[in-house]
Amino acid sequence: MTMQRMALFRLQRKYAPYLFVTPFIVLFLLFGVYPLIKSLVLATYITSGPKSHLFVGLENFRFLLSDPDFHKAVRNTTVFAFFSVFLQLPLSLGLALLLNRELVKGRDFFRFSFFSPHLVGQVFVAVLFSVIFIPQFGLLNRVLHAVTGLALDTKWLTNPSLVMPALILTSLWMYVGFNMIYFLAALQAVDRELYDAAQVDGASAFQQFLHVTIPGIRPVAVFVMVLSTIGSFQLFELPYVMLGNSSGPEGAGLTVVMYLYNNGFVSGDLGYASAIGWSLALGVLLISLVQMRFTGTWKREE
Amino acid sequence: MYQKSAWRWLIYAVIGIVVIIYLMPIYWIVVTSLKPSLDIYTKVPKFIFKPTLANYAKLLPGHSDYLQQLLNSIIIAFGSTLLAVALGTFTAYAFSRFRVKGANDLLFFILSTRMLPPVVVVIPIYLMYTALGLRDTHFGLILLYTTFNVSFAVWLMKGFIDEIPREYEDAALVDGYTRFQAFRKIVLPQSVTGIAATAVFCLITAWNEFAFALVLTETGGRAITAPPSIPSFQGASGIDWGQIAAATFIFLLPVAIFTFVMRKHLLRGVTFGAVKK
């Protein structure tokens, strides 16, 4: 190798890595770090449209604490997150356990059909369920009427106390199958020999489930739980499409992100909307940290 | 033996019911999209009807902008997927092979920002795009979706590239290949699976994105994608379900075909690389 080539080689060794990484870092700073800081700054202003703004310090956050609409949004979102996550997980796991039995054939087909809501996406699912929930003609009322005799004119989307159950039902349809894919994958990764050993030791099926399956799938279960929680707290598409801008009767479908959208893009107070965004981010972060702490995954991941 | 086969029937029955619940709406979409509008609103669902393409005809240019919106979706989703995967692969390669200062901290930091709800940044991005004239442009949305997906792409691709033995490249480098040549001729061909898995995930995310598209485009604008256009499919006489069903079915096709082609790699993509089978 000539001296020149050696020098070039050395130069390349030194700078090539940074050349590879730079575009990524630039994008990340531009669309990740800058907007985050900017939105924190915005949260300290009262704005009316993009042009006029007034510095108010922490006033926006203080106002949030006493804003009844925000409280309602937080309450609705929390109820939604709680029920959708804690109904989703056992159902997904149950379904995965069924599919994981050796005698079940055609797993790929099942997996694909359970994944299909994800291809359609939230907006189209929302449109679809708006039809399913229609009184008289809707699929759900027809089925419930036939099976349980429930009134055909049950108004899922216009009766305040039924709005949340309707949204939770929709999200169950969307996510139970999707999360099942994670659980199925986790179940298939559990070492067969552990079951054999447990069987030799005389463990019942339930004991095996408790002491082999559960510990084996725990990391994935925690992962699914944390992600579902984060996702649930961002509920927006479903109520936006199914209930419209007004968030349903008596604001029964008002969620935190809906409230952010209404404040920022309907009333034009970008500052207040930013404060809502940051409160949501902090809340979600706190909940995920608690979940990870509580389930002890933190140490294991390291 | 008898007991086992009873179990088997029970399991299949439960799975069968769940599959029906999952496929019913898709069935509904297809059937409704082919029904004459009079047959959609009947008290008892009509199973026998004369299929018509009238609902699809209503989507053609002149009647609606839907095909243009769909084309926007295709340009933006596929464009951003291509960029995110390319950039992700490059970056992952660097993180995998070189000692970049503080790489681990950086990766962890980037990953943890994925835990934040993206709506936190919707307002600053709205302002930024307004100031730069990027609102309602294809380029603007492509750039945004690329950013959404790239950190995930880096993470996923790093897992794949870490598995490719370094020895091959070392040999190539000794033979006088440059880094880029080694990357192109050795690493790329071996990461096809990873690229496919990453692409499926990025495409689905970009294809279905709603909130940012809603805020950053105009109704009836140049770059509006299909998802935010759908809720406005309401004529004077209320919602035209036949038309919506037809629109949904067409919307499903590109991503369904892509996912079907990539189905072997789907699992690893959606499980963030956690599952290798």
XYZ file of C-alpha atoms in Angstrom, chain B residues 2-275:
274
model
C -61.912 -39.155 22.619
C -61.156 -36.415 25.079
C -58.397 -35.043 22.956
C -60.561 -34.762 19.890
C -63.311 -33.047 21.888
C -60.754 -30.512 23.025
C -59.642 -30.029 19.492
C -63.190 -29.243 18.334
C -63.685 -26.799 21.161
C -60.450 -24.978 20.408
C -61.253 -24.767 16.737
C -64.749 -23.514 17.521
C -63.407 -20.697 19.699
C -60.741 -19.749 17.170
C -63.337 -19.947 14.407
C -65.650 -17.510 16.184
C -62.803 -15.078 16.763
C -61.731 -15.317 13.119
C -65.292 -14.565 12.037
C -65.373 -11.543 14.334
C -62.142 -10.364 12.760
C -63.014 -10.995 9.169
C -66.634 -9.857 9.332
C -65.867 -6.143 8.869
C -63.622 -6.903 5.896
C -66.432 -8.984 4.438
C -68.792 -6.105 5.120
C -66.504 -3.675 3.302
C -66.311 -5.823 0.211
C -70.025 -6.614 0.104
C -71.195 -3.074 0.827
C -68.855 -1.637 -1.769
C -70.520 -3.829 -4.404
C -74.119 -3.217 -3.330
C -76.464 -0.861 -5.124
C -77.229 1.905 -2.630
C -80.849 0.850 -2.239
C -79.751 -2.543 -0.964
C -77.438 -1.158 1.732
C -80.168 0.327 3.917
C -82.504 -2.587 4.369
C -83.977 -3.835 7.613
C -82.884 -7.385 6.971
C -79.401 -7.562 5.446
C -79.641 -8.502 1.805
C -77.391 -11.379 0.911
C -78.489 -11.699 -2.672
C -78.073 -8.594 -4.768
C -76.812 -7.568 -8.163
C -73.174 -6.515 -7.726
C -72.436 -3.101 -9.112
C -69.340 -0.981 -9.518
C -71.360 2.201 -9.104
C -69.748 2.927 -5.734
C -66.296 2.688 -7.273
C -67.351 4.914 -10.166
C -68.237 7.595 -7.613
C -64.566 7.712 -6.613
C -63.332 8.564 -10.098
C -61.981 12.016 -10.890
C -64.823 14.391 -11.590
C -66.915 12.886 -8.804
C -64.324 12.977 -6.052
C -60.636 13.681 -5.431
C -60.165 10.332 -3.812
C -57.825 8.841 -6.390
C -55.581 11.885 -6.092
C -55.607 11.512 -2.303
C -54.793 7.866 -2.634
C -51.942 8.696 -4.971
C -50.685 11.173 -2.362
C -50.824 8.396 0.218
C -48.839 6.118 -2.062
C -46.182 8.731 -2.836
C -45.821 9.785 0.780
C -45.958 6.362 2.431
C -43.687 4.582 -0.015
C -41.353 7.589 -0.299
C -40.907 7.891 3.436
C -40.533 4.128 3.844
C -37.756 4.081 1.272
C -35.965 6.976 2.946
C -36.412 5.664 6.482
C -35.148 2.217 5.585
C -32.162 3.543 3.604
C -31.173 6.009 6.277
C -31.879 3.508 9.029
C -29.682 0.885 7.407
C -26.814 3.317 6.930
C -26.967 4.555 10.469
C -27.431 1.107 11.957
C -24.371 -0.067 10.057
C -22.310 2.715 11.546
C -23.583 2.041 15.051
C -22.968 -1.650 14.610
C -19.478 -1.539 13.131
C -17.712 1.586 14.294
C -16.989 2.927 17.671
C -19.051 6.091 17.619
C -18.531 8.161 20.737
C -21.482 7.915 23.117
C -23.351 5.663 20.703
C -25.099 3.673 23.390
C -26.290 6.707 25.298
C -27.479 8.242 22.071
C -29.377 5.143 21.005
C -30.999 4.855 24.401
C -31.975 8.503 24.360
C -33.455 8.202 20.880
C -35.391 5.124 21.866
C -36.774 6.777 24.956
C -38.117 9.680 22.898
C -40.240 7.071 21.121
C -42.058 6.622 24.410
C -43.329 10.190 24.211
C -46.664 10.733 22.537
C -45.913 12.303 19.155
C -48.692 14.857 19.644
C -46.374 16.737 22.001
C -44.484 17.953 18.961
C -47.446 18.512 16.660
C -47.708 22.219 17.422
C -44.048 23.171 16.976
C -43.969 21.141 13.773
C -47.118 22.866 12.588
C -45.462 26.246 13.217
C -42.192 25.149 11.644
C -43.961 23.842 8.544
C -46.044 26.986 8.231
C -42.932 29.144 8.450
C -41.000 27.049 5.935
C -43.879 26.637 3.504
C -43.854 22.865 3.996
C -47.509 22.574 4.936
C -49.584 20.617 2.483
C -46.576 19.413 0.514
C -45.609 15.856 -0.300
C -42.042 16.593 0.697
C -43.085 17.854 4.113
C -45.024 14.733 4.995
C -42.379 12.422 3.549
C -39.764 14.110 5.715
C -41.960 13.896 8.802
C -42.854 10.233 8.406
C -39.242 9.411 7.672
C -38.305 10.943 10.998
C -41.063 9.068 12.794
C -39.846 5.776 11.428
C -36.121 6.205 11.250
C -35.267 5.755 14.906
C -37.188 2.521 14.888
C -35.530 1.506 11.635
C -32.083 2.125 13.121
C -32.853 0.024 16.135
C -34.298 -2.854 14.170
C -31.588 -2.823 11.498
C -28.839 -2.703 14.103
C -30.116 -5.998 15.459
C -29.928 -7.567 12.022
C -26.517 -6.158 11.099
C -25.035 -7.196 14.436
C -25.787 -10.764 13.407
C -23.774 -10.572 10.187
C -20.213 -11.746 10.906
C -17.648 -8.975 10.606
C -15.061 -11.290 9.141
C -16.496 -11.019 5.624
C -16.122 -7.277 5.552
C -12.678 -7.376 7.120
C -11.598 -9.682 4.341
C -13.110 -7.353 1.751
C -11.390 -4.349 3.288
C -8.060 -6.136 3.181
C -8.741 -6.857 -0.484
C -8.892 -3.118 -1.063
C -12.639 -2.470 -0.917
C -13.641 0.857 0.568
C -16.083 0.969 3.455
C -18.947 1.879 1.138
C -18.107 -0.926 -1.256
C -17.923 -3.396 1.593
C -21.246 -2.126 2.885
C -22.890 -2.370 -0.518
C -21.500 -5.707 -1.622
C -21.273 -7.642 1.638
C -23.663 -6.207 4.200
C -26.632 -5.160 2.069
C -27.267 -8.534 0.411
C -27.209 -10.192 3.808
C -29.663 -7.800 5.421
C -32.530 -8.299 2.972
C -34.718 -9.953 5.605
C -34.125 -7.121 8.024
C -34.833 -4.524 5.389
C -38.092 -6.233 4.467
C -39.228 -6.453 8.099
C -38.367 -2.822 8.697
C -40.085 -1.734 5.485
C -43.363 -3.471 6.370
C -43.488 -1.737 9.714
C -42.577 1.702 8.334
C -45.093 1.417 5.516
C -47.986 0.465 7.765
C -47.193 3.312 10.150
C -46.927 5.922 7.403
C -49.894 4.569 5.462
C -52.301 4.858 8.386
C -51.005 8.033 10.012
C -53.879 10.392 10.666
C -53.292 13.134 13.240
C -50.296 14.845 11.637
C -51.748 14.498 8.153
C -54.921 16.149 9.428
C -53.066 19.088 10.909
C -50.404 19.548 8.234
C -52.591 19.376 5.141
C -55.647 21.253 3.964
C -59.014 19.685 3.228
C -59.024 19.447 -0.531
C -55.355 20.415 -0.508
C -52.567 19.228 -2.788
C -50.936 16.715 -0.477
C -53.784 15.464 1.688
C -53.599 11.699 2.143
C -56.486 9.251 2.218
C -56.986 8.833 6.008
C -57.858 12.468 6.817
C -60.033 12.685 3.694
C -62.347 9.861 4.674
C -64.233 11.518 7.554
C -65.310 14.245 5.123
C -67.068 11.762 2.846
C -70.443 13.106 3.812
C -72.798 14.249 1.142
C -75.813 16.471 1.680
C -77.913 13.372 2.314
C -75.638 12.037 5.042
C -72.871 9.504 4.840
C -72.666 7.414 1.677
C -71.607 4.051 3.093
C -71.311 2.431 -0.309
C -68.776 5.000 -1.358
C -66.876 4.777 1.931
C -66.744 0.995 1.660
C -65.393 1.235 -1.862
C -62.832 3.822 -0.756
C -61.779 1.647 2.178
C -61.363 -1.394 0.007
C -59.135 0.441 -2.459
C -57.204 1.912 0.457
C -56.602 -1.575 1.834
C -55.230 -3.000 -1.375
C -51.720 -1.515 -1.702
C -50.715 -2.154 1.893
C -52.367 -5.581 1.947
C -50.485 -6.636 -1.170
C -47.229 -5.293 0.211
C -47.773 -7.031 3.546
C -48.735 -10.233 1.814
C -45.551 -10.197 -0.258
C -43.526 -9.480 2.877
C -45.580 -11.756 5.162
C -42.611 -13.924 6.156
C -40.909 -10.879 7.605
C -43.973 -9.330 9.173
C -43.526 -10.909 12.575
C -40.025 -9.706 13.192
C -40.944 -6.212 12.090
C -43.949 -5.775 14.340
C -42.229 -7.308 17.338
C -39.423 -4.753 17.075
C -36.953 -7.468 16.217
C -37.623 -9.237 19.483
C -38.821 -12.383 17.742
